[in-house]
mmCIF file of C-alpha atoms in Angstrom:
data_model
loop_
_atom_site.group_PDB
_atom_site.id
_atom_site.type_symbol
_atom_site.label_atom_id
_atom_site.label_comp_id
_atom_site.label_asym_id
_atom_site.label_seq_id
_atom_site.Cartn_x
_atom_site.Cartn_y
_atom_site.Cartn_z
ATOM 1 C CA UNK A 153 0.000 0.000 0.000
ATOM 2 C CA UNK A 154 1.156 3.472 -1.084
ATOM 3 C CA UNK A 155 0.456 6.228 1.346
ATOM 4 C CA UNK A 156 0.213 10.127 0.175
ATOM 5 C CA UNK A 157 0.152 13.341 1.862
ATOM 6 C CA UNK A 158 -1.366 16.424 0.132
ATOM 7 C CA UNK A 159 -2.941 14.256 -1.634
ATOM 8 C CA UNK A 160 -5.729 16.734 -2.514
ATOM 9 C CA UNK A 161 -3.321 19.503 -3.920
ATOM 10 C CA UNK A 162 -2.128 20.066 -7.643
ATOM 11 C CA UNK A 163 0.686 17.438 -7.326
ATOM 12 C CA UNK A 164 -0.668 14.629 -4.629
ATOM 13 C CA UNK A 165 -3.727 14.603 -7.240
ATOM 14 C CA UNK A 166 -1.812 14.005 -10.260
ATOM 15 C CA UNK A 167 0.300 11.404 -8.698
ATOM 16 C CA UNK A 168 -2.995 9.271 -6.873
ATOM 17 C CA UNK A 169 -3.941 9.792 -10.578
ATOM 18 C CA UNK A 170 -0.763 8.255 -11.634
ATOM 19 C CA UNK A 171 -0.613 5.747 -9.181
ATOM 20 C CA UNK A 172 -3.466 4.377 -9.783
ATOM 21 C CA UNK A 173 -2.887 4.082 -13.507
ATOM 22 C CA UNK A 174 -0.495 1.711 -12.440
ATOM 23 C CA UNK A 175 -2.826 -0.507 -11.043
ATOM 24 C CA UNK A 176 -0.706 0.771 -7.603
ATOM 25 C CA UNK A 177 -2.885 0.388 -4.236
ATOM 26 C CA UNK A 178 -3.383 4.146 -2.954
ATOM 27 C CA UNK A 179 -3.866 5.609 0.374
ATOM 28 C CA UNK A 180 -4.679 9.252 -0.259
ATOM 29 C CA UNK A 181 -4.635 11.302 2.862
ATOM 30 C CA UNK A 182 -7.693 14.198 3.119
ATOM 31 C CA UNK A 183 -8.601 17.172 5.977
ATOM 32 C CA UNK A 184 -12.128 18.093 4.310
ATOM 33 C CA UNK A 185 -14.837 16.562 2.075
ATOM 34 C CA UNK A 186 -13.794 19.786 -0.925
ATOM 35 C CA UNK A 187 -10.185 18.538 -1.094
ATOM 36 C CA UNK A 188 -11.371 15.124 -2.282
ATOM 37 C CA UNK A 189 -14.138 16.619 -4.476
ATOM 38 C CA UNK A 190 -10.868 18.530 -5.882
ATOM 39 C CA UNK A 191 -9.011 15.149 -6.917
ATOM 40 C CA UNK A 192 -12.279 13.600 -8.640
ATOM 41 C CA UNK A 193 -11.734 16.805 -10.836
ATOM 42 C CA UNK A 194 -8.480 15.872 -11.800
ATOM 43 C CA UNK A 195 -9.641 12.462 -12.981
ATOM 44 C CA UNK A 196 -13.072 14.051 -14.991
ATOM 45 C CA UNK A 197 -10.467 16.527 -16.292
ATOM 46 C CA UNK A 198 -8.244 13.257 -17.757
ATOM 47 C CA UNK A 199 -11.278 11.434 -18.652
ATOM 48 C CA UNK A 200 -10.039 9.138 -15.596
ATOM 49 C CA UNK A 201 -13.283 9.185 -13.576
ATOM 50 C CA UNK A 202 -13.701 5.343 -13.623
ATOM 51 C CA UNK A 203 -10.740 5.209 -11.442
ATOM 52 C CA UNK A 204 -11.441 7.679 -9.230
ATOM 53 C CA UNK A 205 -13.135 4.634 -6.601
ATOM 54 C CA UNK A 206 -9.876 2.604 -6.388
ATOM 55 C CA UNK A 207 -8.662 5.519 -4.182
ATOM 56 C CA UNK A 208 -8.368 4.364 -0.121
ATOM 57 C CA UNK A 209 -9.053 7.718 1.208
ATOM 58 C CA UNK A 210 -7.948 8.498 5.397
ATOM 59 C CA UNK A 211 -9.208 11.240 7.111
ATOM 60 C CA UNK A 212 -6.161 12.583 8.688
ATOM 61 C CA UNK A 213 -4.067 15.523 8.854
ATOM 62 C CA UNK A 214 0.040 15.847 9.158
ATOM 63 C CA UNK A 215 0.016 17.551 12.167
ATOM 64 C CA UNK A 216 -2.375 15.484 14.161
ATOM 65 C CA UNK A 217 -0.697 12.185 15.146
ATOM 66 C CA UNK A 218 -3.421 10.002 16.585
ATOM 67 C CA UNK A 219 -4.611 10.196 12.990
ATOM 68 C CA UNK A 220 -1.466 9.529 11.120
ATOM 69 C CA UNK A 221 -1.826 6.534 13.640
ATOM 70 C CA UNK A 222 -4.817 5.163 11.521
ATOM 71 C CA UNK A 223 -2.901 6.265 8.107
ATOM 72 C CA UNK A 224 0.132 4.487 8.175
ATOM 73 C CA UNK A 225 -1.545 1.042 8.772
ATOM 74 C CA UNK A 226 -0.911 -1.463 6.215
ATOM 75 C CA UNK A 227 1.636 1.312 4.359
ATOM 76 C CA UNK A 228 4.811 -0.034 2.893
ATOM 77 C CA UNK A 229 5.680 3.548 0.503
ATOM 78 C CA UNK A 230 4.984 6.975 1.303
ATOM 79 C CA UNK A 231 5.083 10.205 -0.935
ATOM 80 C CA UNK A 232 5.038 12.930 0.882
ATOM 81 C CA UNK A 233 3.329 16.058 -0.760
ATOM 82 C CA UNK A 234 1.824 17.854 1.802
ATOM 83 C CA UNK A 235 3.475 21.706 2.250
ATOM 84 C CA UNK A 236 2.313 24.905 2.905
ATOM 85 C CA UNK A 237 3.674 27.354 0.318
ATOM 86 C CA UNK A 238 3.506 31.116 1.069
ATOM 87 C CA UNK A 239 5.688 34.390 1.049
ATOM 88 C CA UNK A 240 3.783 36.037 3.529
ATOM 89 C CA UNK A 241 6.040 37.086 6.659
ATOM 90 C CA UNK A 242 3.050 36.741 8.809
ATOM 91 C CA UNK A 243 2.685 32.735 7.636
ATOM 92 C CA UNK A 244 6.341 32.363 8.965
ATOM 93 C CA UNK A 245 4.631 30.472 12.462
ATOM 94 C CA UNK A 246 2.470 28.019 9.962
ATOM 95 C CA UNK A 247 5.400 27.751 7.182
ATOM 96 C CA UNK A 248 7.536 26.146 9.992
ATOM 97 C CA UNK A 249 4.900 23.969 11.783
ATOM 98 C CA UNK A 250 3.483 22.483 8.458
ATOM 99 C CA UNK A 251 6.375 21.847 6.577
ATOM 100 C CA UNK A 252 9.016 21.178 9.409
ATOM 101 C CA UNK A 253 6.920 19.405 11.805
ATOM 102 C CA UNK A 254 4.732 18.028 9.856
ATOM 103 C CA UNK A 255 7.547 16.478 7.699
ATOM 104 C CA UNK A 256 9.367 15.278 11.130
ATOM 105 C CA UNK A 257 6.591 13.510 12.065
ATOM 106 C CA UNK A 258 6.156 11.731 8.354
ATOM 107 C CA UNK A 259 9.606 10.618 8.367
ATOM 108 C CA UNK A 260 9.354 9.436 11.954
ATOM 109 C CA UNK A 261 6.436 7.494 11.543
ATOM 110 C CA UNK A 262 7.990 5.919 8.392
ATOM 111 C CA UNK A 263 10.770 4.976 10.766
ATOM 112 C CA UNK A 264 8.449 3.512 13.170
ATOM 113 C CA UNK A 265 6.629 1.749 10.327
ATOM 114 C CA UNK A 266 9.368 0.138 9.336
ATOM 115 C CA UNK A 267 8.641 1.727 5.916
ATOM 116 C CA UNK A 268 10.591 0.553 2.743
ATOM 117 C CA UNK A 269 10.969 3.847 0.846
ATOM 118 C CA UNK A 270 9.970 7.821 1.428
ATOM 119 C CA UNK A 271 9.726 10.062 -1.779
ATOM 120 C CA UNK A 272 9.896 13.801 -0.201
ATOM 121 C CA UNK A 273 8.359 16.441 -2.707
ATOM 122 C CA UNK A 274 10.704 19.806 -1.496
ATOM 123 C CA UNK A 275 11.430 22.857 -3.983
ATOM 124 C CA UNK A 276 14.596 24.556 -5.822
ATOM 125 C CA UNK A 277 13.915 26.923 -2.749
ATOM 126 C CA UNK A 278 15.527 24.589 -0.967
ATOM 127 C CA UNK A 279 18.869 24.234 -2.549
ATOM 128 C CA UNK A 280 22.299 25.559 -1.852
ATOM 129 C CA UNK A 281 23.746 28.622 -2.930
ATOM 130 C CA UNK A 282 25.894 29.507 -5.442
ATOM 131 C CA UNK A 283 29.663 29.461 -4.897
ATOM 132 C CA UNK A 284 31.635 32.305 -6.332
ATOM 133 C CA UNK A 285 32.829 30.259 -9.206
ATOM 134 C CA UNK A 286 29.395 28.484 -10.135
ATOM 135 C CA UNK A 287 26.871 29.459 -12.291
ATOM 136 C CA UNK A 288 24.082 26.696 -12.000
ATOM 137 C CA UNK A 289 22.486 25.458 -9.336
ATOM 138 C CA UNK A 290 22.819 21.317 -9.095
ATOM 139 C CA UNK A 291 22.412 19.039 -6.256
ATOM 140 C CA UNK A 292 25.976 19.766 -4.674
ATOM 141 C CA UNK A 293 25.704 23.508 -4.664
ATOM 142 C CA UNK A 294 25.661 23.842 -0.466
ATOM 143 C CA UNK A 295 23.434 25.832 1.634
ATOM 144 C CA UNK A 296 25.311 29.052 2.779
ATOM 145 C CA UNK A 297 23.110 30.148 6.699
ATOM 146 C CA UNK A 298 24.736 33.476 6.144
ATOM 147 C CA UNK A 299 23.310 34.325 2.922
ATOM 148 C CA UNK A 300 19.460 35.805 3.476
ATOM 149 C CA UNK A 301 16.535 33.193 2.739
ATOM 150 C CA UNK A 302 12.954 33.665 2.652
ATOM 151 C CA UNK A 303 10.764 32.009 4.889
ATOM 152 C CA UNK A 304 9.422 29.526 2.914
ATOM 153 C CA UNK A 305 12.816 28.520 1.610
ATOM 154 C CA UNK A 306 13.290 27.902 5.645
ATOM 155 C CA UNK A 307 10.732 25.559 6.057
ATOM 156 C CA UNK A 308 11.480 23.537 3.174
ATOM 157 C CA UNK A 309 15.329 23.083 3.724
ATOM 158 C CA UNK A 310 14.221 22.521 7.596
ATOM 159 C CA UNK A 311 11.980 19.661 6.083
ATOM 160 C CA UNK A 312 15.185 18.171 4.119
ATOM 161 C CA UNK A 313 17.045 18.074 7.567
ATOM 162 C CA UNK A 314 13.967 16.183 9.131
ATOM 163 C CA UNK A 315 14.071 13.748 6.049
ATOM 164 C CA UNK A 316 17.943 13.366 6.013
ATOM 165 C CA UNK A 317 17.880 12.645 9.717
ATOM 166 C CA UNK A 318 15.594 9.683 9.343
ATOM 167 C CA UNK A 319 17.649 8.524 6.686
ATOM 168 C CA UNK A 320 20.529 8.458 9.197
ATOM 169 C CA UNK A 321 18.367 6.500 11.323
ATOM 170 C CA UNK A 322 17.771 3.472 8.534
ATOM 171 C CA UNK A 323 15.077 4.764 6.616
ATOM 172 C CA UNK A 324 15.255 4.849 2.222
ATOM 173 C CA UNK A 325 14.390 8.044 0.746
ATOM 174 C CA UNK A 326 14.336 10.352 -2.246
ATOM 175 C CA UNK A 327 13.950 13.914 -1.988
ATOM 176 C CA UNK A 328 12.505 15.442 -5.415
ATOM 177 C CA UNK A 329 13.493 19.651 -5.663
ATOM 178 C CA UNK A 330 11.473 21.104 -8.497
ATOM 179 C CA UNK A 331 10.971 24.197 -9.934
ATOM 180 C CA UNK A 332 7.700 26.183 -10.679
ATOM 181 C CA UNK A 333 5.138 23.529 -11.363
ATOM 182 C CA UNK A 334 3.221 24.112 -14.139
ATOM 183 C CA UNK A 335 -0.669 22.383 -14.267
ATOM 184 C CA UNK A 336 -4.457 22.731 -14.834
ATOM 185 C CA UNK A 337 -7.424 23.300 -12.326
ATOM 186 C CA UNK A 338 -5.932 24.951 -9.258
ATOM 187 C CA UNK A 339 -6.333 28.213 -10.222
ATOM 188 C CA UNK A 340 -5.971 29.881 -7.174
ATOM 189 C CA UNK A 341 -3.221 28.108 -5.239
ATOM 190 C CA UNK A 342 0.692 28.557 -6.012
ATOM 191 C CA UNK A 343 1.755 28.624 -9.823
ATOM 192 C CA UNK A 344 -1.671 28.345 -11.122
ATOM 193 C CA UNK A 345 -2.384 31.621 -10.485
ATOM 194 C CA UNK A 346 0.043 32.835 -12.920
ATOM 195 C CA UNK A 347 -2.734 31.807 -15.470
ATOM 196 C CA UNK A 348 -5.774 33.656 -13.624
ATOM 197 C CA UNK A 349 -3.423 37.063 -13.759
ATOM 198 C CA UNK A 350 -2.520 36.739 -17.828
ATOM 199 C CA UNK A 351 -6.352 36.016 -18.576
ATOM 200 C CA UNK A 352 -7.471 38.684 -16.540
ATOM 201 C CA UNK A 353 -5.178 40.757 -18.013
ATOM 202 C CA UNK A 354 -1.571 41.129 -16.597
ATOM 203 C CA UNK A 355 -0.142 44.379 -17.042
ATOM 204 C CA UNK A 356 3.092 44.001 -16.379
ATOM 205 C CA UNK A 357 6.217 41.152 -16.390
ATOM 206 C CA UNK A 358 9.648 40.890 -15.158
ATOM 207 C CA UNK A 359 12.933 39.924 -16.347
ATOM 208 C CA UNK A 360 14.258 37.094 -13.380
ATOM 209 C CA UNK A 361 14.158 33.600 -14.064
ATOM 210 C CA UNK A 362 13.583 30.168 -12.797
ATOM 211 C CA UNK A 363 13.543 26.019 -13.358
ATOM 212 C CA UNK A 364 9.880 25.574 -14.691
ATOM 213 C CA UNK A 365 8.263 22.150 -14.912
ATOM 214 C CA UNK A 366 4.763 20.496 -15.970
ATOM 215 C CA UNK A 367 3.445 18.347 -13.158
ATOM 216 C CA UNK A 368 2.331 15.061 -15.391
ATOM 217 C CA UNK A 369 6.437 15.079 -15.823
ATOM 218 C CA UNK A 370 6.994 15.466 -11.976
ATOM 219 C CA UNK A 371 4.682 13.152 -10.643
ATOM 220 C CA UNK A 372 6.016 10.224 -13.257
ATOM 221 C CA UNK A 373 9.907 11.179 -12.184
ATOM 222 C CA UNK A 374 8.452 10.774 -8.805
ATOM 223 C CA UNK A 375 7.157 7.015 -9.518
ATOM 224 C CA UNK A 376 9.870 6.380 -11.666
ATOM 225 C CA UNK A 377 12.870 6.888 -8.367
ATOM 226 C CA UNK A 378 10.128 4.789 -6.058
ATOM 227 C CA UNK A 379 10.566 1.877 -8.197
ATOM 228 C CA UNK A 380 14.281 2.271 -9.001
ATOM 229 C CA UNK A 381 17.127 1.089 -6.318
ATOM 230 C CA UNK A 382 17.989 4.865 -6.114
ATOM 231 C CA UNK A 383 18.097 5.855 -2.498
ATOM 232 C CA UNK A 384 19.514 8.533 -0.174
ATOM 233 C CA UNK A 385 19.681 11.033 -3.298
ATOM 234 C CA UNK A 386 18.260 14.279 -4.205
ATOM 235 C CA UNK A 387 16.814 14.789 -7.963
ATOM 236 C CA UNK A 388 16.589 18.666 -9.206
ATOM 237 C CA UNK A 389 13.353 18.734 -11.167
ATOM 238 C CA UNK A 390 12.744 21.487 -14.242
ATOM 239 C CA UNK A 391 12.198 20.859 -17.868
ATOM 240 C CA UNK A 392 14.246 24.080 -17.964
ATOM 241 C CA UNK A 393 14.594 27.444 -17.276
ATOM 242 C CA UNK A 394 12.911 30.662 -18.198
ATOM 243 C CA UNK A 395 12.331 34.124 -17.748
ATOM 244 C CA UNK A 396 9.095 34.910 -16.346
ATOM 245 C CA UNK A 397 8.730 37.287 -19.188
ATOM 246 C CA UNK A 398 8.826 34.211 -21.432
ATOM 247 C CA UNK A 399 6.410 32.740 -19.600
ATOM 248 C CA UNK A 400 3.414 34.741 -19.668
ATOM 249 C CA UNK A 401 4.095 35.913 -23.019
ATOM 250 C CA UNK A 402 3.670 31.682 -23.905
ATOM 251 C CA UNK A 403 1.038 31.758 -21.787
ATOM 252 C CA UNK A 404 -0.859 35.364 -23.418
ATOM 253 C CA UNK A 405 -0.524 33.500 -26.534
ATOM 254 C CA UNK A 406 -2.056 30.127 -25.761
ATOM 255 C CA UNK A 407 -5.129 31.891 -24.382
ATOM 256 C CA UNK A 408 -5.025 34.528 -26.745
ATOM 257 C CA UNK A 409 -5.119 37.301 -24.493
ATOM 258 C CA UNK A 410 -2.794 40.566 -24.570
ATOM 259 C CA UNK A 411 0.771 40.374 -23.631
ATOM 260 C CA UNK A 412 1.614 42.133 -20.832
ATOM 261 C CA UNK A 413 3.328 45.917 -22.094
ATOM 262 C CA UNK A 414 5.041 46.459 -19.030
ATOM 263 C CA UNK A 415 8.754 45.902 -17.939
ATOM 264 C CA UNK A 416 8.375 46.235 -14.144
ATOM 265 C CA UNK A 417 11.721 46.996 -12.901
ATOM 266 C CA UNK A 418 12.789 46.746 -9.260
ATOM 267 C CA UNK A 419 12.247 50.518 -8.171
ATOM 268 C CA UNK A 420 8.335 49.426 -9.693
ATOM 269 C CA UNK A 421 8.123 46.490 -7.768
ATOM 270 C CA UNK A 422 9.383 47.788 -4.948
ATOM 271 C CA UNK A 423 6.800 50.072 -4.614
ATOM 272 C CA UNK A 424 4.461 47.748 -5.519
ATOM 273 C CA UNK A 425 5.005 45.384 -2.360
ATOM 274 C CA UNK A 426 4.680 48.354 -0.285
ATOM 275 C CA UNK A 427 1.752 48.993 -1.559
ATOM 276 C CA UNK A 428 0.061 45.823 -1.127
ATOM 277 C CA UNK A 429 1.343 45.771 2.421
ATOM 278 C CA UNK A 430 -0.373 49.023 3.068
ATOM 279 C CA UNK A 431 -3.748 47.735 1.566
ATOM 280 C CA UNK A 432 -2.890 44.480 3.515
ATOM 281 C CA UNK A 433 -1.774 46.114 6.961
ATOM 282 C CA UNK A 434 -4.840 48.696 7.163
ATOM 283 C CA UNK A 435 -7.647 47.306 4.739
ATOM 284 C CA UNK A 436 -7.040 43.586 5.497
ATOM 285 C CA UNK A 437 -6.718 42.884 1.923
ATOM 286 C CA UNK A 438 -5.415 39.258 1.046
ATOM 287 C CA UNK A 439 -0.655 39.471 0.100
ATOM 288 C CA UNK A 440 -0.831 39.526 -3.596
ATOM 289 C CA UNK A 441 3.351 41.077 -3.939
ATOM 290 C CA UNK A 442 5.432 40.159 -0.826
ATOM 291 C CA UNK A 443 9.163 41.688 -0.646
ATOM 292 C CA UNK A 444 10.202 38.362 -0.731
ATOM 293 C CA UNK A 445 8.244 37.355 -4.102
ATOM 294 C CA UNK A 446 9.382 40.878 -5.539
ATOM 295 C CA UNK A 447 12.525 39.983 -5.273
ATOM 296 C CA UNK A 448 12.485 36.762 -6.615
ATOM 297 C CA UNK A 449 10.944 38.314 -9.737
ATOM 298 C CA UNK A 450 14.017 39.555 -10.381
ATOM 299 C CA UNK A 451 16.302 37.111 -9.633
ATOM 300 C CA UNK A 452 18.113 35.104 -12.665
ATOM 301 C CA UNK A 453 18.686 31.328 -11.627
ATOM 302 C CA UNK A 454 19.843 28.731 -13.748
ATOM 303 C CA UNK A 455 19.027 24.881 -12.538
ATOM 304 C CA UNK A 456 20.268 22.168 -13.784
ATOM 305 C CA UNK A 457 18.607 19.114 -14.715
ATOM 306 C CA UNK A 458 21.311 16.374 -15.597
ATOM 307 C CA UNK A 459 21.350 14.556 -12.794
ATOM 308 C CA UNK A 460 17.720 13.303 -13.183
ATOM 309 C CA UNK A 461 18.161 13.044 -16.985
ATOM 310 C CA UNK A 462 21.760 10.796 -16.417
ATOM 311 C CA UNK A 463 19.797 8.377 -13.632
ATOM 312 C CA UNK A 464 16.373 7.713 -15.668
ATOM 313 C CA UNK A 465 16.910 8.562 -19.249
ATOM 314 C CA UNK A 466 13.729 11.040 -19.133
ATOM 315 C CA UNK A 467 12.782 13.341 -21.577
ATOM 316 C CA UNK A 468 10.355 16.133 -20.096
ATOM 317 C CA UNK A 469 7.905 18.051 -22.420
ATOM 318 C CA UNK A 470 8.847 21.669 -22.645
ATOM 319 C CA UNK A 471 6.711 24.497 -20.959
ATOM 320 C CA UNK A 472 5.535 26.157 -24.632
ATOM 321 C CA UNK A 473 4.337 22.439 -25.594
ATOM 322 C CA UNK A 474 2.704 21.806 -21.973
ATOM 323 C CA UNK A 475 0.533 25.068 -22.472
ATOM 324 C CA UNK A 476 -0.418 24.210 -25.809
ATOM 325 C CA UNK A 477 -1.227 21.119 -24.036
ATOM 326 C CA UNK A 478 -3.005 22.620 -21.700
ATOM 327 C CA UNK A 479 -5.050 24.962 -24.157
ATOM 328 C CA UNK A 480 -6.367 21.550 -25.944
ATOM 329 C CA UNK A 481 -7.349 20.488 -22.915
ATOM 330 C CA UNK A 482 -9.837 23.462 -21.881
ATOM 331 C CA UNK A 483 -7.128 25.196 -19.895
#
């Protein structure tokens, strides 16, 4: 049995999708009746809904161990997708408690468990810094504490620690770091709602870049490690890199919207955050523009993807073809 947290976000519902494709028995963890109305539109969306019933759903939440109790019965593989992901300095409390703690207590229970393998889903947020003399990040590149992080970057490296540490301890594991993932229906959460603000009409773009990859590709690299011999390694995931002008000018023209006209620089941006503090300090109005996300705009880094490539001999689909993908698909 197969056990998976978030299993009612954008990537714990493609991969229950997945699994169960391969005739794999799933145990997909949900907080709230939605969340699993969320993954049987994921299957509808893939034409998949006959499968949808060969999903063993728990009730139980990361953070609440009498339930994880009742979750990890019967489990011999665990994927765990569960994360908060926020740049709001005021989430700082609830970035650290879900994704540190609530990863501790995965990997401990899978150590209890006696569990045969752990796939971790982190984030390129989560890798080390650049030396000097490098100029792409890869799996060796090594954290540098001195160097300024943002909060969510934290939480997720905190979450590697908790992950490596039960390694130490006896347990297999892979930890997966990808970039921006890139998929349909969640519109409003995380990368999705890069889509909402192009159709809606997106006035402006920036120049930074990032690794960028489609979630179908992550979730099958994901399945791919769990039934290889790899273990104790860490897998950069991007089908490559691109400027985030790039990538709402790709996405503009798949939904055949305007471009955005506007180069937003940093001294734009910069105000910008301030602004939507101001509206969100005074007119409790929901973080849209964080300093942290501002900056990140701007920010031009290069991941590589070799390692992955070298180990499984994949071949991901690049972003333009994803979103014309996507488009076909009633994006």
């Amino acid at each position: 049995m197969i056990l998976v947290t978030g299993a009612t976000g954008l990537v714990g519902s493609h991969l229950v999708l997945h699994l169960v494709e391969q005739d794999q028995k799933v145990k997909a963890l949900y907080r709230d009746e939605n969340g699993k109305q969320k993954v049987k539109t994921v299957f509808e969306y893939y034409n998949k809904q006959e499968l949808f019933d060969k999903i063993h759903w728990c009730h139980a939440d990361i953070l609440d161990i009498p339930t994880l109790e009742v979750a990890f019965q019967d489990v011999n593989y665990v994927y765990h997708c569960a994360a908060l992901i926020s740049f709001d300095p005021k989430k700082e409390e609830n970035l650290r408690k879900t994704n540190i703690e609530g990863t501790q207590n995965i990997a401990s229970f899978c150590i209890d468990f006696k569990i045969n393998k752990l796939c971790y889903v982190s984030s390129i947020a989560a890798l080390g810094d650049l030396a000097p003399h490098e100029t792409i990040v890869t799996e060796e590149c090594e954290w540098n504490p001195e160097i300024q992080h943002n909060d969510y970057a934290i939480s997720k490296y905190g979450a590697e620690m908790e992950v490596w540490r039960a390694q130490q301890e006896g347990l297999d594991v892979v930890v997966v770091n990808p970039g921006v993932i890139l998929g349909p229906l969640f519109w409003t959460e995380g990368s999705g709602e890069i889509y909402a603000k192009v159709k809606n009409g997106l006035p402006f773009y920036t120049k930074g870049s990032t690794g960028f990859i489609c979630v179908n590709d992550l979730v099958k690299c994901m399945f791919l490690l769990m039934q290889s011999t790899i273990v104790n390694e860490k897998f950069i995931l991007i089908s490559e890199n691109k400027t985030y002008q790039e990538l709402v000018f790709t996405i503009a023209e798949i939904l055949q919207v305007k471009k955005p006209k506007l180069h937003a620089g940093k001294l734009l941006t910069s105000f910008a955050w301030r602004t939507d503090w101001f509206f969100a300090t005074f007119f409790g109005k929901k973080r849209t523009l964080t300093k942290d996300l501002a900056s990140a705009l701007h920010t031009k880094d290069f991941y590589s993807n070799e390692k992955i490539i070298k180990q499984l001999d994949y071949k991901f689909l690049k972003v333009d073809s994803y979103m014309a993908y996507l488009k076909e698909t009633n994006l």
